[in-house]
mmCIF file of C-alpha atoms in Angstrom:
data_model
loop_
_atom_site.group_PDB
_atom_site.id
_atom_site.type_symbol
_atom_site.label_atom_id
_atom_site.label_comp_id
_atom_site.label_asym_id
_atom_site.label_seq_id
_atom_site.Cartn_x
_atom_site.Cartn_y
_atom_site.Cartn_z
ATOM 1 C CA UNK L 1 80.487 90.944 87.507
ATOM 2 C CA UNK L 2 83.348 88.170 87.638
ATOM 3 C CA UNK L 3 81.447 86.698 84.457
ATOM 4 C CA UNK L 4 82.036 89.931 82.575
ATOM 5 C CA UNK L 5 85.909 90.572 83.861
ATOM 6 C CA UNK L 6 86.018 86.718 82.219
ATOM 7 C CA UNK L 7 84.600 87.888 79.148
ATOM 8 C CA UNK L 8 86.794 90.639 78.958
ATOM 9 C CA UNK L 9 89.703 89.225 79.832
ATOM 10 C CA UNK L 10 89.334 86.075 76.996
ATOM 11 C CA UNK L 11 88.200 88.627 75.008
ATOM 12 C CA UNK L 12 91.875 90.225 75.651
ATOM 13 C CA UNK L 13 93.606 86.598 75.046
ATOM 14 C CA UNK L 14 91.663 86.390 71.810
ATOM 15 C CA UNK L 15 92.977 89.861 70.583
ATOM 16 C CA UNK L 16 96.518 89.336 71.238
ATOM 17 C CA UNK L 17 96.578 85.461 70.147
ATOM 18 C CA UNK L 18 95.118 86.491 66.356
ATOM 19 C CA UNK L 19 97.627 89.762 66.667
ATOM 20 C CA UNK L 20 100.335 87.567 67.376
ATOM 21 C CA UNK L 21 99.542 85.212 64.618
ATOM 22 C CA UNK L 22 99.235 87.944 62.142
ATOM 23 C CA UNK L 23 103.314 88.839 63.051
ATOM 24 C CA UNK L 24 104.512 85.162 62.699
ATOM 25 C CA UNK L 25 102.734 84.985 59.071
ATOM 26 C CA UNK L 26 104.547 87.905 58.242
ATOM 27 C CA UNK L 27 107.355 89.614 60.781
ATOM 28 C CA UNK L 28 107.616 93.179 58.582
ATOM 29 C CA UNK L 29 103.664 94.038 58.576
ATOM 30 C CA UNK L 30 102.818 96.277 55.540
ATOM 31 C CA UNK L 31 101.528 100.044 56.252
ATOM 32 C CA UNK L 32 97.853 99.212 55.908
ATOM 33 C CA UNK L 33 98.677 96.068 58.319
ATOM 34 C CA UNK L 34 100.427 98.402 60.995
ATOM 35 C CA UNK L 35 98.071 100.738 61.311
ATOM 36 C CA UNK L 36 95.256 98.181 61.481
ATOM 37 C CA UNK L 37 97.168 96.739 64.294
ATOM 38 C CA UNK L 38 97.383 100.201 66.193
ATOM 39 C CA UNK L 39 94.320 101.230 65.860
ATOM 40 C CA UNK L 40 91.886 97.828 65.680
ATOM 41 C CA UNK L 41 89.202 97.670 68.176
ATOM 42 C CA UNK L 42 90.866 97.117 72.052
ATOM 43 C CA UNK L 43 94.479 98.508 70.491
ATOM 44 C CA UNK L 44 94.048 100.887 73.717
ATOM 45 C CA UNK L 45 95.250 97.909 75.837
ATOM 46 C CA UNK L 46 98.753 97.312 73.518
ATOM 47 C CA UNK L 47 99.146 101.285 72.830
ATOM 48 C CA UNK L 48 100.050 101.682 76.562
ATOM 49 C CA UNK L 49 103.017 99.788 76.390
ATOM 50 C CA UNK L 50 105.202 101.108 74.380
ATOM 51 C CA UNK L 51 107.597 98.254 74.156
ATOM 52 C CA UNK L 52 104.154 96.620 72.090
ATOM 53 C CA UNK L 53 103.589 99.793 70.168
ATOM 54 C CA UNK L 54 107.460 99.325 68.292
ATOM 55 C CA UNK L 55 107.857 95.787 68.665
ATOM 56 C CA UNK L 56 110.813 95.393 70.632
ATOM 57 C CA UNK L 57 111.676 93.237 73.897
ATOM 58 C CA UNK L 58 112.085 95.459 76.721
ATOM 59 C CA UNK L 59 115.967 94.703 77.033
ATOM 60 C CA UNK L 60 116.549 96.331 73.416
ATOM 61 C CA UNK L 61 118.780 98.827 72.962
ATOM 62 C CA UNK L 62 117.972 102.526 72.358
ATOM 63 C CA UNK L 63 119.352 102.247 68.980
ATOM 64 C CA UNK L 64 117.576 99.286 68.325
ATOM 65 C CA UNK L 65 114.553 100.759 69.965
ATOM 66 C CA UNK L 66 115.230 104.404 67.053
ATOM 67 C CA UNK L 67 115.650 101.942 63.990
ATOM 68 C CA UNK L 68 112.264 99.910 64.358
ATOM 69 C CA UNK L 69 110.324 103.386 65.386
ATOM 70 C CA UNK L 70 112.408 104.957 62.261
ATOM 71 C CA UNK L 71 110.637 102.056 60.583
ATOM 72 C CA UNK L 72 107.508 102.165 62.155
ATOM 73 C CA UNK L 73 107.031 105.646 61.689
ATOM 74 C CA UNK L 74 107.985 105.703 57.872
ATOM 75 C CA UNK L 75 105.296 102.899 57.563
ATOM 76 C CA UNK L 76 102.585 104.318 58.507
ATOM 77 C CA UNK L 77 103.568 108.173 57.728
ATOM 78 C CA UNK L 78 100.079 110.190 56.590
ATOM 79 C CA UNK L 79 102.208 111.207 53.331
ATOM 80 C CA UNK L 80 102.909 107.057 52.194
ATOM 81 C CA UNK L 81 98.979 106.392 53.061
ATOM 82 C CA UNK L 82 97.080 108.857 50.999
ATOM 83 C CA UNK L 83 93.918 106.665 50.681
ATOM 84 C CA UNK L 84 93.967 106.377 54.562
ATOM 85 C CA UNK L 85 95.993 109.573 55.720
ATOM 86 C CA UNK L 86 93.354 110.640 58.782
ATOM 87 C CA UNK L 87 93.955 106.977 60.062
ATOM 88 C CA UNK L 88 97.510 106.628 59.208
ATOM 89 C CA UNK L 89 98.086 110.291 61.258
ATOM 90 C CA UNK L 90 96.603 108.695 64.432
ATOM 91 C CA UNK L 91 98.741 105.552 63.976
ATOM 92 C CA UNK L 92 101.734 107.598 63.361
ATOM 93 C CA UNK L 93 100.850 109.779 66.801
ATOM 94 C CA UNK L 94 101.018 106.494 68.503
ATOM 95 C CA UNK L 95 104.339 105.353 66.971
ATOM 96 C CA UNK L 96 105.620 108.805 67.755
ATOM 97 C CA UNK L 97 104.380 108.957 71.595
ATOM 98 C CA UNK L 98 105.728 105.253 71.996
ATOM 99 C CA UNK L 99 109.344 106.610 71.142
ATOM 100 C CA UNK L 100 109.270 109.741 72.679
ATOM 101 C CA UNK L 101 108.782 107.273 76.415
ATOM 102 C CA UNK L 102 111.199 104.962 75.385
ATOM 103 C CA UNK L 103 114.088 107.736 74.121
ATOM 104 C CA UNK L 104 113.557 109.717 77.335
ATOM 105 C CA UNK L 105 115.469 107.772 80.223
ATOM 106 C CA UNK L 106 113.253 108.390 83.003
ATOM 107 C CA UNK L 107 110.024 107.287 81.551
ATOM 108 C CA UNK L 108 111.583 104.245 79.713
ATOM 109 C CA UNK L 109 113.021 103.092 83.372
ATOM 110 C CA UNK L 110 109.470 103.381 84.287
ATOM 111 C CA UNK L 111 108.624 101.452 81.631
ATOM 112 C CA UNK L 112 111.001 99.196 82.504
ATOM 113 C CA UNK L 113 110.095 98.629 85.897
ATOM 114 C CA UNK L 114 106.596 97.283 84.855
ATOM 115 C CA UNK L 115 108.099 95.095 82.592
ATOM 116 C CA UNK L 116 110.159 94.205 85.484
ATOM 117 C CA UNK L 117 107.137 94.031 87.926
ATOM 118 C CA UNK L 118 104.692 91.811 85.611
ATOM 119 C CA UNK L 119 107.790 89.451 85.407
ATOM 120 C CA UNK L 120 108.370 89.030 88.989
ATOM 121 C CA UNK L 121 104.152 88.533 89.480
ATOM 122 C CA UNK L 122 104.240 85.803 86.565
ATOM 123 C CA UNK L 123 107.105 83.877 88.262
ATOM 124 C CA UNK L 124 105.362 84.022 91.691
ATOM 125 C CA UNK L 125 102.068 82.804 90.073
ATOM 126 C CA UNK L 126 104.105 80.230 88.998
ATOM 127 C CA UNK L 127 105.585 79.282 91.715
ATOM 128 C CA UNK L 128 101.829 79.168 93.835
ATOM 129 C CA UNK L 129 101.019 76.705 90.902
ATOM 130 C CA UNK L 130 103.646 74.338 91.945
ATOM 131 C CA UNK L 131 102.960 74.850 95.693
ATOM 132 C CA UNK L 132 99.390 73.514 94.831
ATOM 133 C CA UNK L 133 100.997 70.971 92.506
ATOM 134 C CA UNK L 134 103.604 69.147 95.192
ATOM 135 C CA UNK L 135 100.233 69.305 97.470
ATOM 136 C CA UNK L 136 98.095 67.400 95.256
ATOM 137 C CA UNK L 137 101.140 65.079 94.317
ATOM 138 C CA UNK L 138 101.738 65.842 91.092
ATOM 139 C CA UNK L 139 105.425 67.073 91.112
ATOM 140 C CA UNK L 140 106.232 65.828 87.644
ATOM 141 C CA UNK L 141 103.230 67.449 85.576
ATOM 142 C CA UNK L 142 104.826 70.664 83.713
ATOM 143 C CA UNK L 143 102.279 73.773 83.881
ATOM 144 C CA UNK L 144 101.963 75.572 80.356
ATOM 145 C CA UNK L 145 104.201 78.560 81.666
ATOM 146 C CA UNK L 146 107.505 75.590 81.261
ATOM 147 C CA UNK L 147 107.195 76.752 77.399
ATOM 148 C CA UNK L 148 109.054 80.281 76.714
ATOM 149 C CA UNK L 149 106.328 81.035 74.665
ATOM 150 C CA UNK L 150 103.417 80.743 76.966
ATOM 151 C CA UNK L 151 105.940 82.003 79.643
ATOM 152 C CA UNK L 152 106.529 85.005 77.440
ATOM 153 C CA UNK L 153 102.745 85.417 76.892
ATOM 154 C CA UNK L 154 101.867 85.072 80.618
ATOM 155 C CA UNK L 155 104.397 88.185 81.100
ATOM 156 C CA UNK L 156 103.000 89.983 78.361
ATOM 157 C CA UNK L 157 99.630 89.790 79.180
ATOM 158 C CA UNK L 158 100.931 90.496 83.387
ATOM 159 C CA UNK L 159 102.556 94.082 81.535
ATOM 160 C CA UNK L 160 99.397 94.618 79.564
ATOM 161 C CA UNK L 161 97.263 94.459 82.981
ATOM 162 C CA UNK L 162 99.832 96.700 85.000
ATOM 163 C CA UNK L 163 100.153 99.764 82.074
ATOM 164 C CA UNK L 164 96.635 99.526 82.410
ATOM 165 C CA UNK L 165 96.080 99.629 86.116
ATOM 166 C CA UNK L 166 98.429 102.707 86.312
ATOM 167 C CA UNK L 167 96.309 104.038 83.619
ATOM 168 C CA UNK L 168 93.597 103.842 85.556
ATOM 169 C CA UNK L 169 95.227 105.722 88.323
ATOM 170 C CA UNK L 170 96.921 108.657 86.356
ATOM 171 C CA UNK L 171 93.332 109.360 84.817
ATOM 172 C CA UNK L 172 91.898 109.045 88.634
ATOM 173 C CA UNK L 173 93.884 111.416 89.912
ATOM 174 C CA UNK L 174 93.552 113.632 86.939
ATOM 175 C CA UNK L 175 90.159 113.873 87.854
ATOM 176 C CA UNK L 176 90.156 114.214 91.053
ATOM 177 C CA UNK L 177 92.994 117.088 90.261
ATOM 178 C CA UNK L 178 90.466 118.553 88.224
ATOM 179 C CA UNK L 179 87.472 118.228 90.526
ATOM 180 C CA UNK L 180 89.279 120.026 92.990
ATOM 181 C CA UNK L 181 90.421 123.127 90.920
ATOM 182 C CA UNK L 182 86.960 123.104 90.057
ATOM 183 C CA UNK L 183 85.993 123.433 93.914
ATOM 184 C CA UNK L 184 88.872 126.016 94.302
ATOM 185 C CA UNK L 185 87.682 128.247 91.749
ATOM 186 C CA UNK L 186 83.980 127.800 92.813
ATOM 187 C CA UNK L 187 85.041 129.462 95.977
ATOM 188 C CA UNK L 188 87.541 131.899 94.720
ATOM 189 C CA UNK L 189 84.392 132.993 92.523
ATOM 190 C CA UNK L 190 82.062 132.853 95.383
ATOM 191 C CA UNK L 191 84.389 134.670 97.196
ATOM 192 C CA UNK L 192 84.768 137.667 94.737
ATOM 193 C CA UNK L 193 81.009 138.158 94.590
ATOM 194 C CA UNK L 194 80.911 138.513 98.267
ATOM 195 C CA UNK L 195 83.826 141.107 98.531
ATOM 196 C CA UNK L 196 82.288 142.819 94.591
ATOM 197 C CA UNK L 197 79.223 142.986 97.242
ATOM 198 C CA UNK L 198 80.096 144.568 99.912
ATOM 199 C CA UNK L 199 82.609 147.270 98.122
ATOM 200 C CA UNK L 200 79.534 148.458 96.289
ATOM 201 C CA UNK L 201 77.645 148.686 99.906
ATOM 202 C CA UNK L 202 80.120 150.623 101.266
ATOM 203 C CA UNK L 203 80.477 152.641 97.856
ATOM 204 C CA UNK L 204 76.886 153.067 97.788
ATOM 205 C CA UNK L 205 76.452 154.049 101.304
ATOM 206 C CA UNK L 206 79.139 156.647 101.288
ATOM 207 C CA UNK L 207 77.796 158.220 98.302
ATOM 208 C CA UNK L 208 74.343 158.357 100.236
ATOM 209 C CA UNK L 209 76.199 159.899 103.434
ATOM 210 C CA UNK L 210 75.742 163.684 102.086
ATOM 211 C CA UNK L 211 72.583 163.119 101.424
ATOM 212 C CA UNK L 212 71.509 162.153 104.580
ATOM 213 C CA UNK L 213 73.305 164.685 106.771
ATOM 214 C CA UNK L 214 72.142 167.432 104.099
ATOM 215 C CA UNK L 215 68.534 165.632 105.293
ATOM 216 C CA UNK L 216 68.988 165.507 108.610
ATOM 217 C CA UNK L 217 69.946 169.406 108.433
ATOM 218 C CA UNK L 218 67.142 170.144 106.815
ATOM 219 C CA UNK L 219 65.077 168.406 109.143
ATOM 220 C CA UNK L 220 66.396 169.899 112.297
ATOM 221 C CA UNK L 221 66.269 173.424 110.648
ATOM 222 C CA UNK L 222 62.580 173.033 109.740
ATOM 223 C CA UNK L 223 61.753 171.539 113.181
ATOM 224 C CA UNK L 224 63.452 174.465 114.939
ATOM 225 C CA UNK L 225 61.762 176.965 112.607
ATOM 226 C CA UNK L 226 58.076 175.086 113.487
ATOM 227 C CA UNK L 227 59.038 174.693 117.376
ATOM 228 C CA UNK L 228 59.837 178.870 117.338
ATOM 229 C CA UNK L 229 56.446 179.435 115.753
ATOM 230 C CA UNK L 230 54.345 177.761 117.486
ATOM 231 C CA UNK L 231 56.119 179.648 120.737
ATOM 232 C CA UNK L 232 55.075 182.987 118.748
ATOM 233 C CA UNK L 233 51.701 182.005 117.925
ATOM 234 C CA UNK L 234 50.777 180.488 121.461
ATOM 235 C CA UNK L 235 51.928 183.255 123.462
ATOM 236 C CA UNK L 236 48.917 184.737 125.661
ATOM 237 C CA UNK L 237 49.357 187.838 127.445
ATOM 238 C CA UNK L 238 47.969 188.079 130.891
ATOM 239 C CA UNK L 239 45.044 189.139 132.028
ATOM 240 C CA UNK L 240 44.805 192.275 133.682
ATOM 241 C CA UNK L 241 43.456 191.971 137.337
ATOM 242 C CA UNK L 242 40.763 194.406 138.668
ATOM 243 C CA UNK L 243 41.580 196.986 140.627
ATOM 244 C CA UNK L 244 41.024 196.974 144.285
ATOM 245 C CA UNK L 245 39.383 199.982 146.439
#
């Protein structure tokens, strides 16, 4: 298992190293480049931040956060990418949900704070790494975070990890949201059924109530009719007795 979650996670480095290099050759991507980058095989990882998604740092401002998605969103518009348009609408989706978190203030603070977060968890890994590094008496050998760019990267790839992580748990709880609606309604169903039951019992037996008195009159009136008959019909008169001399 930890050999796979190494796999995936160079397999992650990989993706955003040649992504990366892609921007430095050219920092203005053309639209067939920008929508390859947001919707390339593991793009699910980048699309959840949507600081990645418009590429801006996290401490841009909103109106340099509207120009690039402005940009963005004019690059990869289904109406300039005719011989791609299907593709080009799902990149522009992206583009467009990016902004809308970013423009609204309470989900870009939240944004924020994972930026924020991965930041503090980078510098505390690298302060561990210097713990161990004074241990084993080797205070003067940098660690590859000392460059801003692998600094940068260890942050980015920190942010990456937490957007996915809460991810995870949004679509957890979804499910378990929807699991137990499911439940709910299984009973509320089961429920109806057993009342649906019982008000055609009791609307069945009242409609059989006339019946059964109008049988249990007949009954009684036959019986008393056979019980006063028989009376008749077994009534012996008495003998006479002989006369005595």
């Amino acid at each position: 298992m930890s050999s796979s979650s190494g796999d995936r996670k160079e397999s992650f480095e990989e993706f955003y190293t040649e992504v990366k290099e892609i921007e430095k050759r050219d920092s203005v991507l053309t639209p067939k480049q920008q929508i390859e980058r947001l919707l390339r095989p593991g793009s699910t990882y980048f699309n959840l931040n949507p600081f990645e998604v418009l590429q801006v740092e996290p401490d841009s401002t909103l109106d340099e956060i509207k120009k690039k998605y402005r940009r963005l969103s004019i690059l990869v518009h289904p109406d300039k990418n005719m011989d791609d348009a299907e593709r080009a609408q799902q990149a522009f989706e992206i583009v467009n949900r990016a902004w809308k978190t970013l423009e609204n203030e309470e989900t870009r603070k939240k944004s924020l704070d994972i930026y924020q977060e991965a930041k503090e968890r980078t510098e505390h890994m690298i302060e561990q790494k210097r713990k161990k590094q004074r241990k084993e008496g080797r205070n003067d050998e940098p660690i590859p975070e000392d460059d801003p760019d692998k600094f940068k990267h260890a942050v980015y790839v920190m942010t990456m990890k937490l957007f996915a992580d809460m991810e995870r748990k949004r679509q957890h709880l979804e499910t378990r949201d929807m699991e137990e609606r499911k439940r709910k309604r299984e009973t509320e169903i089961e429920q109806e059924e057993q009342m649906s039951f019982e008000k055609e019992w009791a609307k069945n037996f009242e409609e059989s109530r006339q019946n059964r008195v109008d049988s249990w009159k007949t009954f009684q009136s036959t019986s008393g009719k056979e019980k006063k008959k028989k009376k008749i019909m077994g009534f012996k008169p008495p003998k006479p007795k002989p006369e005595s001399r």
